[in-house]
PDB file of C-alpha atoms in Angstrom:
ATOM      1  CA  MET A 933     -29.090 -19.343   1.326  1.00 41.00           C
ATOM      2  CA  ILE A 934     -31.088 -18.939   4.545  1.00 44.00           C
ATOM      3  CA  ARG A 935     -33.980 -21.324   4.833  1.00 47.00           C
ATOM      4  CA  ALA A 936     -37.436 -19.787   4.966  1.00 47.00           C
ATOM      5  CA  ALA A 937     -39.411 -20.584   8.076  1.00 47.00           C
ATOM      6  CA  GLU A 938     -42.293 -23.013   8.013  1.00 49.00           C
ATOM      7  CA  ASP A 939     -45.692 -21.763   9.067  1.00 51.00           C
ATOM      8  CA  PRO A 940     -45.483 -21.641  12.848  1.00 48.00           C
ATOM      9  CA  VAL A 941     -47.956 -23.572  14.895  1.00 51.00           C
ATOM     10  CA  ASP A 942     -49.486 -22.356  18.154  1.00 60.00           C
ATOM     11  CA  GLN A 943     -46.345 -23.288  20.052  1.00 75.00           C
ATOM     12  CA  PRO A 944     -43.322 -23.231  17.716  1.00 83.00           C
ATOM     13  CA  SER A 945     -40.876 -25.973  18.597  1.00 89.00           C
ATOM     14  CA  PRO A 946     -37.206 -25.486  19.584  1.00 93.00           C
ATOM     15  CA  PHE A 947     -36.130 -27.041  16.300  1.00 95.00           C
ATOM     16  CA  TYR A 948     -38.324 -24.536  14.420  1.00 94.00           C
ATOM     17  CA  TYR A 949     -36.512 -21.579  15.979  1.00 94.00           C
ATOM     18  CA  MET A 950     -33.191 -23.293  15.382  1.00 95.00           C
ATOM     19  CA  SER A 951     -34.036 -23.795  11.707  1.00 95.00           C
ATOM     20  CA  LEU A 952     -34.451 -20.049  11.150  1.00 95.00           C
ATOM     21  CA  ARG A 953     -30.691 -19.461  11.337  1.00 95.00           C
ATOM     22  CA  MET A 954     -29.639 -22.553   9.383  1.00 97.00           C
ATOM     23  CA  GLN A 955     -28.652 -23.105   5.760  1.00 97.00           C
ATOM     24  CA  ASP A 956     -30.527 -25.464   3.467  1.00 97.00           C
ATOM     25  CA  VAL A 957     -28.109 -28.174   2.311  1.00 96.00           C
ATOM     26  CA  THR A 958     -30.453 -30.234   0.138  1.00 96.00           C
ATOM     27  CA  GLY A 959     -32.644 -27.493  -1.325  1.00 96.00           C
ATOM     28  CA  ASP A 960     -35.856 -29.014   0.042  1.00 96.00           C
ATOM     29  CA  GLY A 961     -35.352 -28.139   3.697  1.00 96.00           C
ATOM     30  CA  GLY A 962     -34.630 -31.780   4.525  1.00 97.00           C
ATOM     31  CA  VAL A 963     -31.071 -31.201   5.777  1.00 98.00           C
ATOM     32  CA  LEU A 964     -30.276 -27.880   7.489  1.00 98.00           C
ATOM     33  CA  LYS A 965     -26.860 -26.759   8.717  1.00 98.00           C
ATOM     34  CA  GLU A 966     -25.348 -24.279  11.175  1.00 98.00           C
ATOM     35  CA  VAL A 967     -21.561 -23.977  11.465  1.00 98.00           C
ATOM     36  CA  LEU A 968     -20.521 -23.652  15.112  1.00 97.00           C
ATOM     37  CA  ARG A 969     -16.760 -23.740  14.451  1.00 98.00           C
ATOM     38  CA  HIS A 970     -15.170 -23.401  11.044  1.00 98.00           C
ATOM     39  CA  GLY A 971     -12.698 -25.979   9.814  1.00 97.00           C
ATOM     40  CA  SER A 972      -9.733 -25.592   7.494  1.00 97.00           C
ATOM     41  CA  GLY A 973      -8.535 -26.921   4.166  1.00 96.00           C
ATOM     42  CA  ARG A 974     -10.700 -28.372   1.448  1.00 96.00           C
ATOM     43  CA  ILE A 975     -14.237 -29.672   1.737  1.00 97.00           C
ATOM     44  CA  ILE A 976     -14.501 -33.430   2.282  1.00 97.00           C
ATOM     45  CA  PRO A 977     -14.730 -35.163  -1.125  1.00 96.00           C
ATOM     46  CA  LEU A 978     -17.371 -37.775  -1.887  1.00 95.00           C
ATOM     47  CA  THR A 979     -14.584 -40.366  -2.247  1.00 94.00           C
ATOM     48  CA  ALA A 980     -13.286 -39.900   1.315  1.00 96.00           C
ATOM     49  CA  SER A 981     -13.278 -41.970   4.475  1.00 95.00           C
ATOM     50  CA  VAL A 982     -14.143 -39.760   7.446  1.00 96.00           C
ATOM     51  CA  SER A 983     -13.618 -39.891  11.211  1.00 95.00           C
ATOM     52  CA  VAL A 984     -16.165 -37.828  13.141  1.00 96.00           C
ATOM     53  CA  HIS A 985     -17.439 -37.248  16.626  1.00 97.00           C
ATOM     54  CA  TYR A 986     -21.214 -37.035  16.610  1.00 97.00           C
ATOM     55  CA  SER A 987     -24.127 -36.726  19.015  1.00 97.00           C
ATOM     56  CA  ALA A 988     -27.747 -37.216  17.946  1.00 96.00           C
ATOM     57  CA  TYR A 989     -30.767 -35.710  19.719  1.00 96.00           C
ATOM     58  CA  SER A 990     -34.531 -35.981  19.483  1.00 94.00           C
ATOM     59  CA  GLU A 991     -36.494 -32.796  20.014  1.00 92.00           C
ATOM     60  CA  TYR A 992     -37.304 -31.782  23.632  1.00 91.00           C
ATOM     61  CA  THR A 993     -34.420 -33.891  24.963  1.00 89.00           C
ATOM     62  CA  ASP A 994     -31.098 -32.689  26.333  1.00 88.00           C
ATOM     63  CA  ARG A 995     -29.335 -36.051  26.254  1.00 93.00           C
ATOM     64  CA  PRO A 996     -28.234 -37.714  23.004  1.00 95.00           C
ATOM     65  CA  PHE A 997     -29.867 -40.978  22.038  1.00 94.00           C
ATOM     66  CA  ASP A 998     -26.675 -41.852  20.182  1.00 94.00           C
ATOM     67  CA  SER A 999     -23.116 -40.547  20.498  1.00 95.00           C
ATOM     68  CA  ASN A1000     -19.531 -41.646  19.895  1.00 94.00           C
ATOM     69  CA  VAL A1001     -17.884 -38.670  21.601  1.00 93.00           C
ATOM     70  CA  GLN A1002     -16.454 -40.891  24.348  1.00 88.00           C
ATOM     71  CA  ARG A1003     -14.343 -42.719  21.774  1.00 82.00           C
ATOM     72  CA  ASN A1004     -10.987 -41.016  21.440  1.00 78.00           C
ATOM     73  CA  MET A1005     -10.448 -42.083  17.826  1.00 78.00           C
ATOM     74  CA  PRO A1006     -13.694 -43.135  16.095  1.00 89.00           C
ATOM     75  CA  ARG A1007     -13.393 -45.419  13.110  1.00 90.00           C
ATOM     76  CA  PHE A1008     -13.150 -44.090   9.584  1.00 93.00           C
ATOM     77  CA  MET A1009     -16.458 -44.318   7.731  1.00 94.00           C
ATOM     78  CA  LYS A1010     -16.396 -44.411   3.958  1.00 94.00           C
ATOM     79  CA  ILE A1011     -18.893 -42.075   2.312  1.00 95.00           C
ATOM     80  CA  GLY A1012     -21.281 -44.066   0.133  1.00 92.00           C
ATOM     81  CA  GLN A1013     -20.512 -47.327   1.910  1.00 92.00           C
ATOM     82  CA  ASP A1014     -20.373 -47.266   5.728  1.00 93.00           C
ATOM     83  CA  ILE A1015     -22.875 -44.502   6.601  1.00 93.00           C
ATOM     84  CA  THR A1016     -26.444 -45.696   6.964  1.00 90.00           C
ATOM     85  CA  LEU A1017     -28.187 -42.395   7.755  1.00 94.00           C
ATOM     86  CA  LEU A1018     -28.933 -40.400   4.588  1.00 96.00           C
ATOM     87  CA  GLY A1019     -28.772 -37.024   6.340  1.00 97.00           C
ATOM     88  CA  MET A1020     -25.327 -37.814   7.705  1.00 97.00           C
ATOM     89  CA  GLU A1021     -24.208 -38.999   4.274  1.00 96.00           C
ATOM     90  CA  LEU A1022     -25.251 -35.678   2.734  1.00 97.00           C
ATOM     91  CA  ALA A1023     -23.930 -33.555   5.616  1.00 97.00           C
ATOM     92  CA  MET A1024     -20.332 -34.789   5.590  1.00 97.00           C
ATOM     93  CA  PRO A1025     -19.417 -33.529   2.089  1.00 97.00           C
ATOM     94  CA  THR A1026     -20.297 -29.978   3.225  1.00 98.00           C
ATOM     95  CA  MET A1027     -17.685 -30.003   6.012  1.00 98.00           C
ATOM     96  CA  LYS A1028     -13.930 -29.463   6.452  1.00 98.00           C
ATOM     97  CA  LYS A1029     -11.378 -30.961   8.818  1.00 97.00           C
ATOM     98  CA  GLY A1030     -11.779 -29.513  12.313  1.00 97.00           C
ATOM     99  CA  GLU A1031     -15.261 -28.172  11.590  1.00 98.00           C
ATOM    100  CA  PHE A1032     -17.979 -28.512  14.237  1.00 98.00           C
ATOM    101  CA  SER A1033     -21.523 -28.075  12.900  1.00 98.00           C
ATOM    102  CA  ARG A1034     -25.115 -28.670  13.899  1.00 98.00           C
ATOM    103  CA  PHE A1035     -27.620 -30.255  11.522  1.00 98.00           C
ATOM    104  CA  LEU A1036     -31.351 -30.878  11.454  1.00 98.00           C
ATOM    105  CA  PHE A1037     -32.473 -33.953   9.524  1.00 98.00           C
ATOM    106  CA  LYS A1038     -36.142 -34.205   8.537  1.00 97.00           C
ATOM    107  CA  PRO A1039     -37.697 -37.688   8.826  1.00 96.00           C
ATOM    108  CA  GLN A1040     -37.052 -38.610   5.177  1.00 96.00           C
ATOM    109  CA  TYR A1041     -33.326 -38.007   5.788  1.00 97.00           C
ATOM    110  CA  ALA A1042     -33.290 -39.627   9.231  1.00 96.00           C
ATOM    111  CA  TYR A1043     -35.436 -42.469  10.587  1.00 95.00           C
ATOM    112  CA  GLY A1044     -38.538 -42.082   8.429  1.00 94.00           C
ATOM    113  CA  VAL A1045     -42.205 -42.193   9.304  1.00 92.00           C
ATOM    114  CA  MET A1046     -41.779 -45.149  11.665  1.00 91.00           C
ATOM    115  CA  GLY A1047     -38.904 -43.697  13.706  1.00 88.00           C
ATOM    116  CA  CYS A1048     -37.079 -46.104  15.987  1.00 88.00           C
ATOM    117  CA  PRO A1049     -39.152 -46.436  19.201  1.00 85.00           C
ATOM    118  CA  PRO A1050     -38.635 -45.940  22.055  1.00 84.00           C
ATOM    119  CA  ARG A1051     -35.595 -43.720  21.489  1.00 86.00           C
ATOM    120  CA  ILE A1052     -36.784 -41.978  18.315  1.00 91.00           C
ATOM    121  CA  PRO A1053     -40.454 -41.011  17.889  1.00 91.00           C
ATOM    122  CA  PRO A1054     -42.300 -41.653  14.625  1.00 93.00           C
ATOM    123  CA  ASN A1055     -41.874 -39.035  11.910  1.00 94.00           C
ATOM    124  CA  ALA A1056     -39.201 -37.254  13.974  1.00 94.00           C
ATOM    125  CA  THR A1057     -36.820 -34.473  12.984  1.00 96.00           C
ATOM    126  CA  ILE A1058     -33.395 -35.224  14.443  1.00 96.00           C
ATOM    127  CA  MET A1059     -30.555 -32.890  15.446  1.00 97.00           C
ATOM    128  CA  PHE A1060     -26.973 -34.036  14.832  1.00 97.00           C
ATOM    129  CA  GLU A1061     -23.865 -32.288  16.140  1.00 97.00           C
ATOM    130  CA  MET A1062     -20.800 -33.373  14.192  1.00 98.00           C
ATOM    131  CA  GLU A1063     -17.077 -32.629  14.452  1.00 98.00           C
ATOM    132  CA  VAL A1064     -14.716 -33.757  11.679  1.00 97.00           C
ATOM    133  CA  LEU A1065     -11.581 -35.200  13.280  1.00 95.00           C
ATOM    134  CA  ASP A1066      -9.897 -36.336  10.084  1.00 94.00           C
ATOM    135  CA  PHE A1067     -10.561 -37.619   6.593  1.00 95.00           C
ATOM    136  CA  LEU A1068      -8.631 -39.418   3.874  1.00 95.00           C
ATOM    137  CA  ASP A1069      -9.465 -39.314   0.192  1.00 94.00           C
ATOM    138  CA  THR A1070      -9.324 -42.969  -0.827  1.00 93.00           C
ATOM    139  CA  VAL A1071     -10.211 -42.512  -4.515  1.00 93.00           C
ATOM    140  CA  GLU A1072      -6.787 -43.668  -5.787  1.00 95.00           C
ATOM    141  CA  SER A1073      -6.677 -46.602  -3.355  1.00 95.00           C
ATOM    142  CA  ASP A1074     -10.133 -47.728  -4.470  1.00 93.00           C
ATOM    143  CA  GLU A1075      -9.065 -47.397  -8.094  1.00 95.00           C
ATOM    144  CA  TYR A1076      -5.761 -49.250  -7.643  1.00 96.00           C
ATOM    145  CA  PHE A1077      -7.142 -52.258  -5.767  1.00 94.00           C
ATOM    146  CA  SER A1078      -9.910 -52.683  -8.346  1.00 95.00           C
ATOM    147  CA  LEU A1079      -7.330 -53.197 -11.135  1.00 95.00           C
ATOM    148  CA  SER A1080      -5.920 -56.476 -12.395  1.00 94.00           C
ATOM    149  CA  GLN A1081      -2.327 -57.363 -11.506  1.00 91.00           C
ATOM    150  CA  GLU A1082      -1.202 -56.473 -15.029  1.00 91.00           C
ATOM    151  CA  GLU A1083      -2.828 -53.050 -14.740  1.00 93.00           C
ATOM    152  CA  GLN A1084      -1.400 -52.474 -11.245  1.00 93.00           C
ATOM    153  CA  VAL A1085       2.161 -52.957 -12.548  1.00 91.00           C
ATOM    154  CA  LYS A1086       1.606 -50.083 -14.997  1.00 91.00           C
ATOM    155  CA  TYR A1087      -0.041 -47.772 -12.435  1.00 93.00           C
ATOM    156  CA  PRO A1088       1.676 -44.314 -12.381  1.00 93.00           C
ATOM    157  CA  LEU A1089       4.291 -44.072  -9.644  1.00 93.00           C
ATOM    158  CA  ASP A1090       3.058 -40.819  -8.103  1.00 94.00           C
ATOM    159  CA  LYS A1091      -0.439 -42.259  -7.776  1.00 95.00           C
ATOM    160  CA  LEU A1092       0.996 -45.524  -6.427  1.00 95.00           C
ATOM    161  CA  LEU A1093       2.849 -43.612  -3.702  1.00 96.00           C
ATOM    162  CA  ASN A1094      -0.408 -41.870  -2.797  1.00 96.00           C
ATOM    163  CA  VAL A1095      -2.085 -45.278  -2.462  1.00 97.00           C
ATOM    164  CA  ALA A1096       0.653 -46.512  -0.132  1.00 97.00           C
ATOM    165  CA  ASN A1097       0.475 -43.324   1.932  1.00 97.00           C
ATOM    166  CA  THR A1098      -3.321 -43.503   2.224  1.00 96.00           C
ATOM    167  CA  GLU A1099      -3.232 -47.137   3.345  1.00 97.00           C
ATOM    168  CA  ARG A1100      -0.472 -46.302   5.841  1.00 97.00           C
ATOM    169  CA  GLU A1101      -2.534 -43.427   7.269  1.00 95.00           C
ATOM    170  CA  LEU A1102      -5.484 -45.784   7.681  1.00 95.00           C
ATOM    171  CA  GLY A1103      -3.124 -48.148   9.505  1.00 96.00           C
ATOM    172  CA  ASN A1104      -1.965 -45.306  11.761  1.00 96.00           C
ATOM    173  CA  HIS A1105      -5.584 -44.576  12.632  1.00 94.00           C
ATOM    174  CA  LEU A1106      -6.112 -48.219  13.618  1.00 94.00           C
ATOM    175  CA  PHE A1107      -2.863 -48.176  15.591  1.00 95.00           C
ATOM    176  CA  HIS A1108      -4.000 -45.178  17.648  1.00 92.00           C
ATOM    177  CA  GLN A1109      -7.224 -47.062  18.363  1.00 90.00           C
ATOM    178  CA  LYS A1110      -5.023 -49.902  19.698  1.00 93.00           C
ATOM    179  CA  ARG A1111      -6.400 -52.220  17.023  1.00 93.00           C
ATOM    180  CA  TYR A1112      -2.899 -53.542  16.459  1.00 97.00           C
ATOM    181  CA  GLU A1113      -3.730 -56.668  14.452  1.00 97.00           C
ATOM    182  CA  ASP A1114      -5.865 -54.615  12.046  1.00 96.00           C
ATOM    183  CA  ALA A1115      -3.127 -51.977  11.824  1.00 97.00           C
ATOM    184  CA  LYS A1116      -0.566 -54.656  10.952  1.00 98.00           C
ATOM    185  CA  ASP A1117      -2.787 -55.941   8.138  1.00 97.00           C
ATOM    186  CA  GLN A1118      -3.272 -52.391   6.860  1.00 97.00           C
ATOM    187  CA  TYR A1119       0.485 -51.703   6.802  1.00 98.00           C
ATOM    188  CA  LYS A1120       1.084 -54.973   4.953  1.00 98.00           C
ATOM    189  CA  LYS A1121      -1.609 -54.007   2.458  1.00 97.00           C
ATOM    190  CA  ALA A1122       0.203 -50.708   1.880  1.00 97.00           C
ATOM    191  CA  LEU A1123       3.496 -52.557   1.423  1.00 97.00           C
ATOM    192  CA  SER A1124       1.914 -54.934  -1.085  1.00 96.00           C
ATOM    193  CA  VAL A1125       1.597 -52.203  -3.715  1.00 95.00           C
ATOM    194  CA  PHE A1126       5.382 -52.368  -4.215  1.00 94.00           C
ATOM    195  CA  ALA A1127       5.560 -56.163  -4.493  1.00 90.00           C
ATOM    196  CA  ASN A1128       5.861 -56.363  -8.286  1.00 80.00           C
ATOM    197  CA  ARG A1129       7.166 -52.879  -8.927  1.00 81.00           C
ATOM    198  CA  GLN A1130      10.408 -52.449 -10.815  1.00 73.00           C
ATOM    199  CA  GLN A1131      11.581 -48.913 -11.482  1.00 69.00           C
ATOM    200  CA  ALA A1132      13.870 -47.678 -14.211  1.00 69.00           C
ATOM    201  CA  ASN A1133      15.899 -45.016 -12.425  1.00 86.00           C
ATOM    202  CA  GLU A1134      17.418 -44.128  -9.066  1.00 88.00           C
ATOM    203  CA  ALA A1135      15.050 -41.237  -8.375  1.00 89.00           C
ATOM    204  CA  GLN A1136      12.024 -43.533  -8.609  1.00 90.00           C
ATOM    205  CA  ASN A1137      13.705 -46.164  -6.450  1.00 91.00           C
ATOM    206  CA  GLN A1138      14.448 -43.534  -3.810  1.00 93.00           C
ATOM    207  CA  LYS A1139      10.775 -42.533  -3.623  1.00 93.00           C
ATOM    208  CA  ILE A1140       9.750 -46.164  -3.193  1.00 94.00           C
ATOM    209  CA  HIS A1141      12.432 -46.788  -0.555  1.00 95.00           C
ATOM    210  CA  SER A1142      11.280 -43.743   1.433  1.00 96.00           C
ATOM    211  CA  SER A1143       7.713 -45.042   1.457  1.00 97.00           C
ATOM    212  CA  LYS A1144       8.770 -48.595   2.349  1.00 97.00           C
ATOM    213  CA  LEU A1145      11.003 -47.299   5.154  1.00 98.00           C
ATOM    214  CA  LEU A1146       8.003 -45.776   6.945  1.00 98.00           C
ATOM    215  CA  LEU A1147       6.017 -48.975   6.515  1.00 98.00           C
ATOM    216  CA  PHE A1148       8.803 -51.205   7.862  1.00 98.00           C
ATOM    217  CA  LEU A1149       9.133 -48.900  10.894  1.00 98.00           C
ATOM    218  CA  ASN A1150       5.373 -49.014  11.478  1.00 98.00           C
ATOM    219  CA  LEU A1151       5.306 -52.786  11.152  1.00 98.00           C
ATOM    220  CA  SER A1152       8.144 -53.095  13.646  1.00 98.00           C
ATOM    221  CA  ILE A1153       6.391 -51.038  16.325  1.00 98.00           C
ATOM    222  CA  VAL A1154       3.033 -52.771  15.818  1.00 98.00           C
ATOM    223  CA  CYS A1155       4.737 -56.178  16.144  1.00 98.00           C
ATOM    224  CA  LEU A1156       6.283 -54.993  19.416  1.00 98.00           C
ATOM    225  CA  LYS A1157       2.781 -54.042  20.592  1.00 97.00           C
ATOM    226  CA  LEU A1158       1.558 -57.503  19.584  1.00 98.00           C
ATOM    227  CA  ASP A1159       4.447 -59.110  21.501  1.00 97.00           C
ATOM    228  CA  ILE A1160       6.016 -60.602  18.373  1.00 98.00           C
ATOM    229  CA  PRO A1161       9.609 -59.374  18.856  1.00 98.00           C
ATOM    230  CA  SER A1162      11.101 -61.715  16.243  1.00 97.00           C
ATOM    231  CA  ARG A1163       8.929 -60.140  13.517  1.00 98.00           C
ATOM    232  CA  ALA A1164       9.585 -56.670  14.909  1.00 98.00           C
ATOM    233  CA  LEU A1165      13.300 -57.334  14.510  1.00 98.00           C
ATOM    234  CA  VAL A1166      12.849 -58.516  10.915  1.00 98.00           C
ATOM    235  CA  TYR A1167      10.946 -55.369   9.902  1.00 98.00           C
ATOM    236  CA  ALA A1168      13.328 -53.026  11.733  1.00 98.00           C
ATOM    237  CA  GLU A1169      16.308 -54.689  10.049  1.00 98.00           C
ATOM    238  CA  ARG A1170      14.602 -54.240   6.673  1.00 98.00           C
ATOM    239  CA  ALA A1171      14.329 -50.547   7.492  1.00 98.00           C
ATOM    240  CA  LEU A1172      18.080 -50.534   8.243  1.00 98.00           C
ATOM    241  CA  GLN A1173      18.746 -52.073   4.833  1.00 97.00           C
ATOM    242  CA  ILE A1174      17.230 -48.910   3.361  1.00 97.00           C
ATOM    243  CA  GLU A1175      18.830 -46.483   5.822  1.00 97.00           C
ATOM    244  CA  SER A1176      21.605 -48.045   7.889  1.00 97.00           C
ATOM    245  CA  LYS A1177      21.804 -45.244  10.468  1.00 97.00           C
ATOM    246  CA  HIS A1178      18.125 -44.683  11.118  1.00 97.00           C
ATOM    247  CA  PRO A1179      17.764 -44.119  14.909  1.00 97.00           C
ATOM    248  CA  LYS A1180      14.186 -45.421  15.145  1.00 97.00           C
ATOM    249  CA  ALA A1181      15.078 -48.607  13.301  1.00 98.00           C
ATOM    250  CA  LEU A1182      18.117 -49.175  15.532  1.00 98.00           C
ATOM    251  CA  PHE A1183      16.039 -48.438  18.631  1.00 98.00           C
ATOM    252  CA  ARG A1184      13.339 -50.931  17.654  1.00 98.00           C
ATOM    253  CA  CYS A1185      15.925 -53.573  16.835  1.00 98.00           C
ATOM    254  CA  GLY A1186      17.273 -53.030  20.341  1.00 97.00           C
ATOM    255  CA  LEU A1187      13.831 -53.344  21.940  1.00 97.00           C
ATOM    256  CA  ALA A1188      13.085 -56.513  19.981  1.00 97.00           C
ATOM    257  CA  CYS A1189      16.394 -58.110  20.981  1.00 96.00           C
ATOM    258  CA  MET A1190      15.811 -57.155  24.618  1.00 94.00           C
ATOM    259  CA  LEU A1191      12.428 -58.899  24.580  1.00 95.00           C
ATOM    260  CA  MET A1192      14.083 -61.947  23.004  1.00 95.00           C
ATOM    261  CA  LEU A1193      16.668 -61.909  25.853  1.00 92.00           C
ATOM    262  CA  GLU A1194      19.482 -61.287  23.366  1.00 94.00           C
ATOM    263  CA  TYR A1195      21.040 -58.628  25.559  1.00 93.00           C
ATOM    264  CA  ASP A1196      24.381 -58.260  23.784  1.00 93.00           C
ATOM    265  CA  LYS A1197      22.689 -57.597  20.455  1.00 96.00           C
ATOM    266  CA  ALA A1198      20.211 -55.262  22.146  1.00 96.00           C
ATOM    267  CA  LYS A1199      23.055 -53.249  23.675  1.00 95.00           C
ATOM    268  CA  ASP A1200      24.816 -52.965  20.329  1.00 97.00           C
ATOM    269  CA  PHE A1201      21.705 -51.622  18.575  1.00 97.00           C
ATOM    270  CA  LEU A1202      20.775 -49.226  21.392  1.00 97.00           C
ATOM    271  CA  ILE A1203      24.282 -47.761  21.699  1.00 97.00           C
ATOM    272  CA  LYS A1204      24.319 -47.104  17.950  1.00 97.00           C
ATOM    273  CA  ALA A1205      20.946 -45.374  18.278  1.00 97.00           C
ATOM    274  CA  GLN A1206      22.183 -43.346  21.254  1.00 97.00           C
ATOM    275  CA  LYS A1207      25.203 -42.106  19.289  1.00 97.00           C
ATOM    276  CA  LEU A1208      22.818 -40.712  16.678  1.00 97.00           C
ATOM    277  CA  GLU A1209      20.404 -39.236  19.234  1.00 97.00           C
ATOM    278  CA  PRO A1210      22.279 -38.893  22.558  1.00 96.00           C
ATOM    279  CA  PHE A1211      19.472 -36.981  24.287  1.00 96.00           C
ATOM    280  CA  ASN A1212      16.596 -39.180  23.173  1.00 97.00           C
ATOM    281  CA  PRO A1213      14.791 -40.122  26.448  1.00 96.00           C
ATOM    282  CA  ASP A1214      13.311 -43.332  25.036  1.00 96.00           C
ATOM    283  CA  ILE A1215      16.699 -44.650  23.932  1.00 96.00           C
ATOM    284  CA  ASN A1216      18.356 -43.704  27.212  1.00 96.00           C
ATOM    285  CA  SER A1217      15.531 -45.281  29.233  1.00 95.00           C
ATOM    286  CA  ALA A1218      15.831 -48.465  27.196  1.00 95.00           C
ATOM    287  CA  LEU A1219      19.569 -48.665  27.964  1.00 95.00           C
ATOM    288  CA  VAL A1220      18.863 -48.251  31.683  1.00 93.00           C
ATOM    289  CA  LYS A1221      16.223 -50.974  31.488  1.00 93.00           C
ATOM    290  CA  LEU A1222      18.591 -53.198  29.519  1.00 93.00           C
ATOM    291  CA  ASP A1223      21.260 -52.842  32.231  1.00 89.00           C
ATOM    292  CA  SER A1224      18.701 -53.771  34.881  1.00 87.00           C
ATOM    293  CA  CYS A1225      17.495 -56.781  32.877  1.00 86.00           C
ATOM    294  CA  PHE A1226      21.067 -57.943  32.291  1.00 75.00           C
ATOM    295  CA  ARG A1227      21.945 -57.741  36.003  1.00 80.00           C
ATOM    296  CA  GLU A1228      18.742 -59.560  36.937  1.00 74.00           C
ATOM    297  CA  TRP A1229      19.495 -62.231  34.347  1.00 60.00           C
ATOM    298  CA  ASN A1230      23.026 -62.673  35.762  1.00 62.00           C
ATOM    299  CA  VAL A1231      21.641 -63.121  39.271  1.00 55.00           C
ATOM    300  CA  LYS A1232      19.211 -65.772  38.045  1.00 62.00           C
ATOM    301  CA  GLU A1233      21.978 -67.536  36.133  1.00 59.00           C
ATOM    302  CA  LYS A1234      24.163 -67.647  39.262  1.00 56.00           C
ATOM    303  CA  GLU A1235      21.269 -68.957  41.353  1.00 58.00           C
ATOM    304  CA  MET A1236      20.554 -71.630  38.773  1.00 59.00           C
ATOM    305  CA  CYS A1237      24.202 -72.661  38.618  1.00 60.00           C
ATOM    306  CA  SER A1238      24.344 -72.800  42.440  1.00 58.00           C
ATOM    307  CA  ARG A1239      21.288 -75.053  42.558  1.00 60.00           C
ATOM    308  CA  MET A1240      22.708 -77.303  39.863  1.00 59.00           C
ATOM    309  CA  PHE A1241      26.054 -77.497  41.676  1.00 55.00           C
ATOM    310  CA  ALA A1242      24.346 -78.259  44.992  1.00 54.00           C
ATOM    311  CA  ALA A1243      22.222 -80.976  43.397  1.00 52.00           C
ATOM    312  CA  SER A1244      25.295 -82.479  41.733  1.00 54.00           C
ATOM    313  CA  LYS A1245      27.270 -82.404  45.004  1.00 49.00           C
ATOM    314  CA  HIS A1246      24.378 -84.037  46.872  1.00 49.00           C
ATOM    315  CA  ALA A1247      24.177 -86.794  44.243  1.00 50.00           C
ATOM    316  CA  THR A1248      27.952 -87.407  44.497  1.00 51.00           C
ATOM    317  CA  VAL A1249      27.812 -87.687  48.306  1.00 45.00           C
ATOM    318  CA  LYS A1250      24.882 -90.077  48.026  1.00 51.00           C
ATOM    319  CA  ASP A1251      26.753 -92.243  45.523  1.00 53.00           C
ATOM    320  CA  GLN A1252      29.767 -92.352  47.791  1.00 52.00           C
ATOM    321  CA  GLY A1253      27.569 -93.431  50.704  1.00 49.00           C
ATOM    322  CA  LEU A1254      26.088 -96.255  48.657  1.00 45.00           C
ATOM    323  CA  GLN A1255      29.595 -97.448  47.711  1.00 50.00           C
ATOM    324  CA  LYS A1256      30.613 -97.673  51.412  1.00 50.00           C
ATOM    325  CA  ILE A1257      27.589 -99.864  52.129  1.00 49.00           C
TER     326      ILE A1257
END
């Protein structure tokens, strides 16, 4: 439905002309939309958490008064919880992943009669340009974590796996933002859904193991980023308990051991990983680095032994001199 134009004044505003080609989202002309680039997939559900780039403009200005476009990976915002602007809250559930759209928010859907001086005039219509980077439907996660422990144990497996996957994806988003401590907590939250789960058959166990494998691998890499190699090794070894020849798990065990100066163990893990993926540049680079670290460590050991020997020899000569006196 194309929105009907308001009665023009003597000098129609830029937003007025813009509104003529926009769709009415709310039915009262309060939120208008123009799609600049179509997205793909399904429309964002009301139960989703959404990551968007946005820029907000007052009329007659060419610079945004608010924008997060400079952030490579903006935070997820949960619809109905984290979004404070009503127009934005109503705009998101009309969009798809990858979509880039322009919106006009009337004052009642933006900053009201008072505005927000000096950046936003009183009773101002605001233009928002929004691009959906990603979204995750968190309805099952919200449902699961609101249950009692007794109810969680009986939660259907397929839905439980969706909860773990959603929480892991949220952790991945935090990881890419370099919020490593938060990512670690998110991965551990995802892992917690399996804490009291006991399955009746091998097929169900296999599904759980596949989900836990990804989480152990993610926890190992985030612990490496946090410079906690001992924990990284623990999580990578737990991944190997599920899949003994997993190249990423072997590789991360090797990196952790290298950081802990356990070079023999590091070499063993990295060579096993290299046999599985002989042309993997990361594994091969790690082996080169390991060789360099080992040679440097040997040099330092020899220097230390030489200093200790020299000090011991000097002390012996001194003792002998004292005896002659």
